[in-house]
Amino acid sequence: MEKDLLKVIHFQAMEEYPDECCGVILGNLNNSAEDIVFRCSNIQNQLHAKDPENFSRDAKTAFTIDPKDLLAIEKKTRTRGWSIKTFYHSHPEHDAYFSDEDKKMALSEWGEPWYPDATHLVVSVYNGVIKDQALFAWDPESKMFKEQPKKSIQFNS
Ligand SMILES: [Zn+2]
């Protein structure tokens, strides 16, 4: 993963703190030169305000990508032949782990990932400052998300 992209994501994570931020990295699967960060809106606070029973968490501990952003991503990937390479979100006041909730969102009811080729980046933010990050990829053998070596985040994968 390119350092410049990571910087953009870190900036967003600090800007939206103490809420979780979210977004995706889009690009050509065979060539990372075109990769871009597509920043998404976390609409979790609106969902929580409207329907606290079904959405018990607010944006401090959860995220939902704005459906408008999902449509825009769909359009971009279709017209440019791009893929979603990475989903990212932040964990304010929590460590950089892939939570049960994160796994649930990434998997279909059959336990298969919606996007088997996409990685998941989680950025930990404490007191508004980036503390840690971790990258997870689907392992079809064990049918689990596995943390990738730390160095795969700093440099181009
Ligand atoms: Zn999470």
PDB file of C-alpha atoms and ligand atoms in Angstrom:
ATOM      1  CA  MET A   1       0.000   0.000   0.000  1.00  0.00           C
ATOM      2  CA  GLU A   2       1.327   3.419  -0.985  1.00  0.00           C
ATOM      3  CA  LYS A   3       2.423   5.741   1.784  1.00  0.00           C
ATOM      4  CA  ASP A   4       0.590   8.693   0.252  1.00  0.00           C
ATOM      5  CA  LEU A   5      -2.706   6.831   0.376  1.00  0.00           C
ATOM      6  CA  LEU A   6      -2.098   5.913   3.984  1.00  0.00           C
ATOM      7  CA  LYS A   7      -1.479   9.580   4.808  1.00  0.00           C
ATOM      8  CA  VAL A   8      -4.857  10.518   3.342  1.00  0.00           C
ATOM      9  CA  ILE A   9      -6.556   7.810   5.393  1.00  0.00           C
ATOM     10  CA  HIS A  10      -4.772   8.864   8.589  1.00  0.00           C
ATOM     11  CA  PHE A  11      -5.791  12.457   7.995  1.00  0.00           C
ATOM     12  CA  GLN A  12      -9.429  11.434   7.602  1.00  0.00           C
ATOM     13  CA  ALA A  13      -9.277   9.249  10.734  1.00  0.00           C
ATOM     14  CA  MET A  14      -7.980  12.187  12.795  1.00  0.00           C
ATOM     15  CA  GLU A  15     -10.390  14.663  11.233  1.00  0.00           C
ATOM     16  CA  GLU A  16     -13.455  12.523  11.956  1.00  0.00           C
ATOM     17  CA  TYR A  17     -12.294  11.512  15.422  1.00  0.00           C
ATOM     18  CA  PRO A  18     -13.988  10.722  17.854  1.00  0.00           C
ATOM     19  CA  ASP A  19     -16.196   9.085  15.233  1.00  0.00           C
ATOM     20  CA  GLU A  20     -15.169   6.132  13.109  1.00  0.00           C
ATOM     21  CA  CYS A  21     -14.250   7.067   9.565  1.00  0.00           C
ATOM     22  CA  CYS A  22     -14.616   4.768   6.577  1.00  0.00           C
ATOM     23  CA  GLY A  23     -13.760   4.454   2.912  1.00  0.00           C
ATOM     24  CA  VAL A  24     -12.150   2.318   0.244  1.00  0.00           C
ATOM     25  CA  ILE A  25      -9.057   2.192  -1.910  1.00  0.00           C
ATOM     26  CA  LEU A  26      -9.971   1.773  -5.561  1.00  0.00           C
ATOM     27  CA  GLY A  27      -7.729   0.836  -8.416  1.00  0.00           C
ATOM     28  CA  ASN A  28      -6.519  -1.632 -10.952  1.00  0.00           C
ATOM     29  CA  LEU A  29      -5.839  -5.039  -9.377  1.00  0.00           C
ATOM     30  CA  ASN A  30      -2.693  -5.509 -11.477  1.00  0.00           C
ATOM     31  CA  ASN A  31      -1.236  -2.049 -11.089  1.00  0.00           C
ATOM     32  CA  SER A  32      -1.187   0.049  -7.947  1.00  0.00           C
ATOM     33  CA  ALA A  33      -0.069   3.237  -9.742  1.00  0.00           C
ATOM     34  CA  GLU A  34      -3.675   4.361 -10.240  1.00  0.00           C
ATOM     35  CA  ASP A  35      -4.867   3.622  -6.707  1.00  0.00           C
ATOM     36  CA  ILE A  36      -7.016   6.283  -5.102  1.00  0.00           C
ATOM     37  CA  VAL A  37      -8.592   6.758  -1.698  1.00  0.00           C
ATOM     38  CA  PHE A  38     -12.333   7.108  -1.958  1.00  0.00           C
ATOM     39  CA  ARG A  39     -13.503   8.715   1.236  1.00  0.00           C
ATOM     40  CA  CYS A  40     -16.960   7.644   2.421  1.00  0.00           C
ATOM     41  CA  SER A  41     -19.415   9.158   4.871  1.00  0.00           C
ATOM     42  CA  ASN A  42     -20.244   7.267   8.011  1.00  0.00           C
ATOM     43  CA  ILE A  43     -24.015   7.588   8.442  1.00  0.00           C
ATOM     44  CA  GLN A  44     -24.093   5.617  11.696  1.00  0.00           C
ATOM     45  CA  ASN A  45     -25.105   8.668  13.785  1.00  0.00           C
ATOM     46  CA  GLN A  46     -28.127   9.329  11.576  1.00  0.00           C
ATOM     47  CA  LEU A  47     -29.165   5.663  11.748  1.00  0.00           C
ATOM     48  CA  HIS A  48     -28.727   5.619  15.510  1.00  0.00           C
ATOM     49  CA  ALA A  49     -30.776   8.821  15.935  1.00  0.00           C
ATOM     50  CA  LYS A  50     -33.600   7.521  13.745  1.00  0.00           C
ATOM     51  CA  ASP A  51     -33.728   3.942  14.973  1.00  0.00           C
ATOM     52  CA  PRO A  52     -31.763   3.387  18.190  1.00  0.00           C
ATOM     53  CA  GLU A  53     -33.307  -0.032  18.713  1.00  0.00           C
ATOM     54  CA  ASN A  54     -31.878  -1.545  15.539  1.00  0.00           C
ATOM     55  CA  PHE A  55     -28.791   0.684  15.518  1.00  0.00           C
ATOM     56  CA  SER A  56     -27.771   0.674  19.154  1.00  0.00           C
ATOM     57  CA  ARG A  57     -24.267   1.981  18.454  1.00  0.00           C
ATOM     58  CA  ASP A  58     -23.427   5.454  17.282  1.00  0.00           C
ATOM     59  CA  ALA A  59     -20.470   6.451  15.108  1.00  0.00           C
ATOM     60  CA  LYS A  60     -18.003   6.264  17.999  1.00  0.00           C
ATOM     61  CA  THR A  61     -18.055   2.470  17.842  1.00  0.00           C
ATOM     62  CA  ALA A  62     -19.601   1.631  14.470  1.00  0.00           C
ATOM     63  CA  PHE A  63     -19.795   2.680  10.877  1.00  0.00           C
ATOM     64  CA  THR A  64     -22.166   2.327   7.964  1.00  0.00           C
ATOM     65  CA  ILE A  65     -21.039   3.548   4.572  1.00  0.00           C
ATOM     66  CA  ASP A  66     -23.486   6.018   3.014  1.00  0.00           C
ATOM     67  CA  PRO A  67     -25.421   4.137   0.267  1.00  0.00           C
ATOM     68  CA  LYS A  68     -24.737   7.125  -2.030  1.00  0.00           C
ATOM     69  CA  ASP A  69     -21.020   6.435  -1.687  1.00  0.00           C
ATOM     70  CA  LEU A  70     -21.570   2.760  -2.462  1.00  0.00           C
ATOM     71  CA  LEU A  71     -23.381   3.722  -5.663  1.00  0.00           C
ATOM     72  CA  ALA A  72     -20.580   6.090  -6.651  1.00  0.00           C
ATOM     73  CA  ILE A  73     -18.007   3.357  -5.986  1.00  0.00           C
ATOM     74  CA  GLU A  74     -20.033   0.903  -8.046  1.00  0.00           C
ATOM     75  CA  LYS A  75     -20.120   3.370 -10.939  1.00  0.00           C
ATOM     76  CA  LYS A  76     -16.421   4.187 -10.735  1.00  0.00           C
ATOM     77  CA  THR A  77     -15.356   0.552 -10.661  1.00  0.00           C
ATOM     78  CA  ARG A  78     -17.665  -0.348 -13.543  1.00  0.00           C
ATOM     79  CA  THR A  79     -16.680   2.504 -15.870  1.00  0.00           C
ATOM     80  CA  ARG A  80     -12.937   2.278 -15.195  1.00  0.00           C
ATOM     81  CA  GLY A  81     -12.548  -1.455 -14.773  1.00  0.00           C
ATOM     82  CA  TRP A  82     -11.346  -0.886 -11.223  1.00  0.00           C
ATOM     83  CA  SER A  83     -11.837  -2.992  -8.134  1.00  0.00           C
ATOM     84  CA  ILE A  84     -12.225  -2.300  -4.470  1.00  0.00           C
ATOM     85  CA  LYS A  85      -8.755  -3.184  -3.220  1.00  0.00           C
ATOM     86  CA  THR A  86      -9.096  -2.208   0.414  1.00  0.00           C
ATOM     87  CA  PHE A  87     -11.874  -1.275   2.811  1.00  0.00           C
ATOM     88  CA  TYR A  88     -10.722   0.905   5.669  1.00  0.00           C
ATOM     89  CA  HIS A  89     -12.198   2.260   8.872  1.00  0.00           C
ATOM     90  CA  SER A  90     -10.933   3.663  12.140  1.00  0.00           C
ATOM     91  CA  HIS A  91     -11.270   2.548  15.757  1.00  0.00           C
ATOM     92  CA  PRO A  92     -11.406   5.599  18.042  1.00  0.00           C
ATOM     93  CA  GLU A  93     -10.077   4.704  21.513  1.00  0.00           C
ATOM     94  CA  HIS A  94      -9.716   1.061  20.451  1.00  0.00           C
ATOM     95  CA  ASP A  95      -6.869  -1.007  19.095  1.00  0.00           C
ATOM     96  CA  ALA A  96      -6.396  -2.032  15.471  1.00  0.00           C
ATOM     97  CA  TYR A  97      -8.156  -5.402  15.460  1.00  0.00           C
ATOM     98  CA  PHE A  98     -10.757  -6.909  13.153  1.00  0.00           C
ATOM     99  CA  SER A  99     -13.786  -7.080  15.422  1.00  0.00           C
ATOM    100  CA  ASP A 100     -16.591  -9.629  15.315  1.00  0.00           C
ATOM    101  CA  GLU A 101     -18.793  -6.862  13.952  1.00  0.00           C
ATOM    102  CA  ASP A 102     -16.218  -6.141  11.226  1.00  0.00           C
ATOM    103  CA  LYS A 103     -16.120  -9.818  10.272  1.00  0.00           C
ATOM    104  CA  LYS A 104     -19.887 -10.027  10.192  1.00  0.00           C
ATOM    105  CA  MET A 105     -20.051  -7.102   7.786  1.00  0.00           C
ATOM    106  CA  ALA A 106     -17.383  -8.534   5.496  1.00  0.00           C
ATOM    107  CA  LEU A 107     -18.981 -11.967   5.242  1.00  0.00           C
ATOM    108  CA  SER A 108     -22.157 -13.203   3.625  1.00  0.00           C
ATOM    109  CA  GLU A 109     -24.553 -15.420   5.567  1.00  0.00           C
ATOM    110  CA  TRP A 110     -22.725 -18.411   4.045  1.00  0.00           C
ATOM    111  CA  GLY A 111     -19.491 -17.317   5.641  1.00  0.00           C
ATOM    112  CA  GLU A 112     -17.869 -16.240   2.381  1.00  0.00           C
ATOM    113  CA  PRO A 113     -16.485 -12.732   1.941  1.00  0.00           C
ATOM    114  CA  TRP A 114     -18.401 -10.324  -0.296  1.00  0.00           C
ATOM    115  CA  TYR A 115     -15.067  -9.148  -1.697  1.00  0.00           C
ATOM    116  CA  PRO A 116     -12.582 -12.033  -1.384  1.00  0.00           C
ATOM    117  CA  ASP A 117      -9.757 -10.062  -3.053  1.00  0.00           C
ATOM    118  CA  ALA A 118     -10.131  -6.948  -0.930  1.00  0.00           C
ATOM    119  CA  THR A 119      -8.079  -6.333   2.189  1.00  0.00           C
ATOM    120  CA  HIS A 120      -9.352  -4.553   5.310  1.00  0.00           C
ATOM    121  CA  LEU A 121      -7.368  -1.807   6.977  1.00  0.00           C
ATOM    122  CA  VAL A 122      -8.174  -0.821  10.564  1.00  0.00           C
ATOM    123  CA  VAL A 123      -6.601   2.329  11.990  1.00  0.00           C
ATOM    124  CA  SER A 124      -6.474   2.828  15.732  1.00  0.00           C
ATOM    125  CA  VAL A 125      -6.834   6.423  16.995  1.00  0.00           C
ATOM    126  CA  TYR A 126      -6.349   7.436  20.602  1.00  0.00           C
ATOM    127  CA  ASN A 127      -6.901  11.033  21.716  1.00  0.00           C
ATOM    128  CA  GLY A 128      -7.106  12.099  18.110  1.00  0.00           C
ATOM    129  CA  VAL A 129      -3.691  10.682  17.227  1.00  0.00           C
ATOM    130  CA  ILE A 130      -2.962   7.621  15.066  1.00  0.00           C
ATOM    131  CA  LYS A 131      -1.630   4.894  17.311  1.00  0.00           C
ATOM    132  CA  ASP A 132      -1.555   1.758  15.210  1.00  0.00           C
ATOM    133  CA  GLN A 133      -2.931   0.066  12.139  1.00  0.00           C
ATOM    134  CA  ALA A 134      -3.442  -3.452  10.874  1.00  0.00           C
ATOM    135  CA  LEU A 135      -4.273  -4.972   7.529  1.00  0.00           C
ATOM    136  CA  PHE A 136      -6.386  -8.118   7.190  1.00  0.00           C
ATOM    137  CA  ALA A 137      -6.851 -10.385   4.192  1.00  0.00           C
ATOM    138  CA  TRP A 138      -9.153 -13.321   3.593  1.00  0.00           C
ATOM    139  CA  ASP A 139      -7.474 -16.685   3.747  1.00  0.00           C
ATOM    140  CA  PRO A 140      -9.577 -19.171   1.724  1.00  0.00           C
ATOM    141  CA  GLU A 141      -7.783 -22.176   3.261  1.00  0.00           C
ATOM    142  CA  SER A 142      -8.671 -21.468   6.863  1.00  0.00           C
ATOM    143  CA  LYS A 143     -11.729 -19.380   5.934  1.00  0.00           C
ATOM    144  CA  MET A 144     -10.579 -16.618   8.232  1.00  0.00           C
ATOM    145  CA  PHE A 145      -9.331 -13.068   8.009  1.00  0.00           C
ATOM    146  CA  LYS A 146      -5.624 -13.027   8.774  1.00  0.00           C
ATOM    147  CA  GLU A 147      -3.512 -10.097   9.810  1.00  0.00           C
ATOM    148  CA  GLN A 148      -0.878  -9.262   7.203  1.00  0.00           C
ATOM    149  CA  PRO A 149       2.736  -8.466   8.063  1.00  0.00           C
ATOM    150  CA  LYS A 150       3.026  -4.906   9.365  1.00  0.00           C
ATOM    151  CA  LYS A 151       5.479  -4.016   6.634  1.00  0.00           C
ATOM    152  CA  SER A 152       2.877  -4.712   3.949  1.00  0.00           C
ATOM    153  CA  ILE A 153       1.045  -1.572   5.061  1.00  0.00           C
ATOM    154  CA  GLN A 154       3.991   0.799   4.815  1.00  0.00           C
ATOM    155  CA  PHE A 155       5.040  -0.174   1.362  1.00  0.00           C
ATOM    156  CA  ASN A 156       3.490  -1.075  -1.884  1.00  0.00           C
ATOM    157  CA  SER A 157       1.969  -4.553  -1.818  1.00  0.00           C
TER     158      SER A 157
HETATM  159 ZN    ZN B   1     -13.951  -2.143  13.287  1.00  0.00          ZN
END
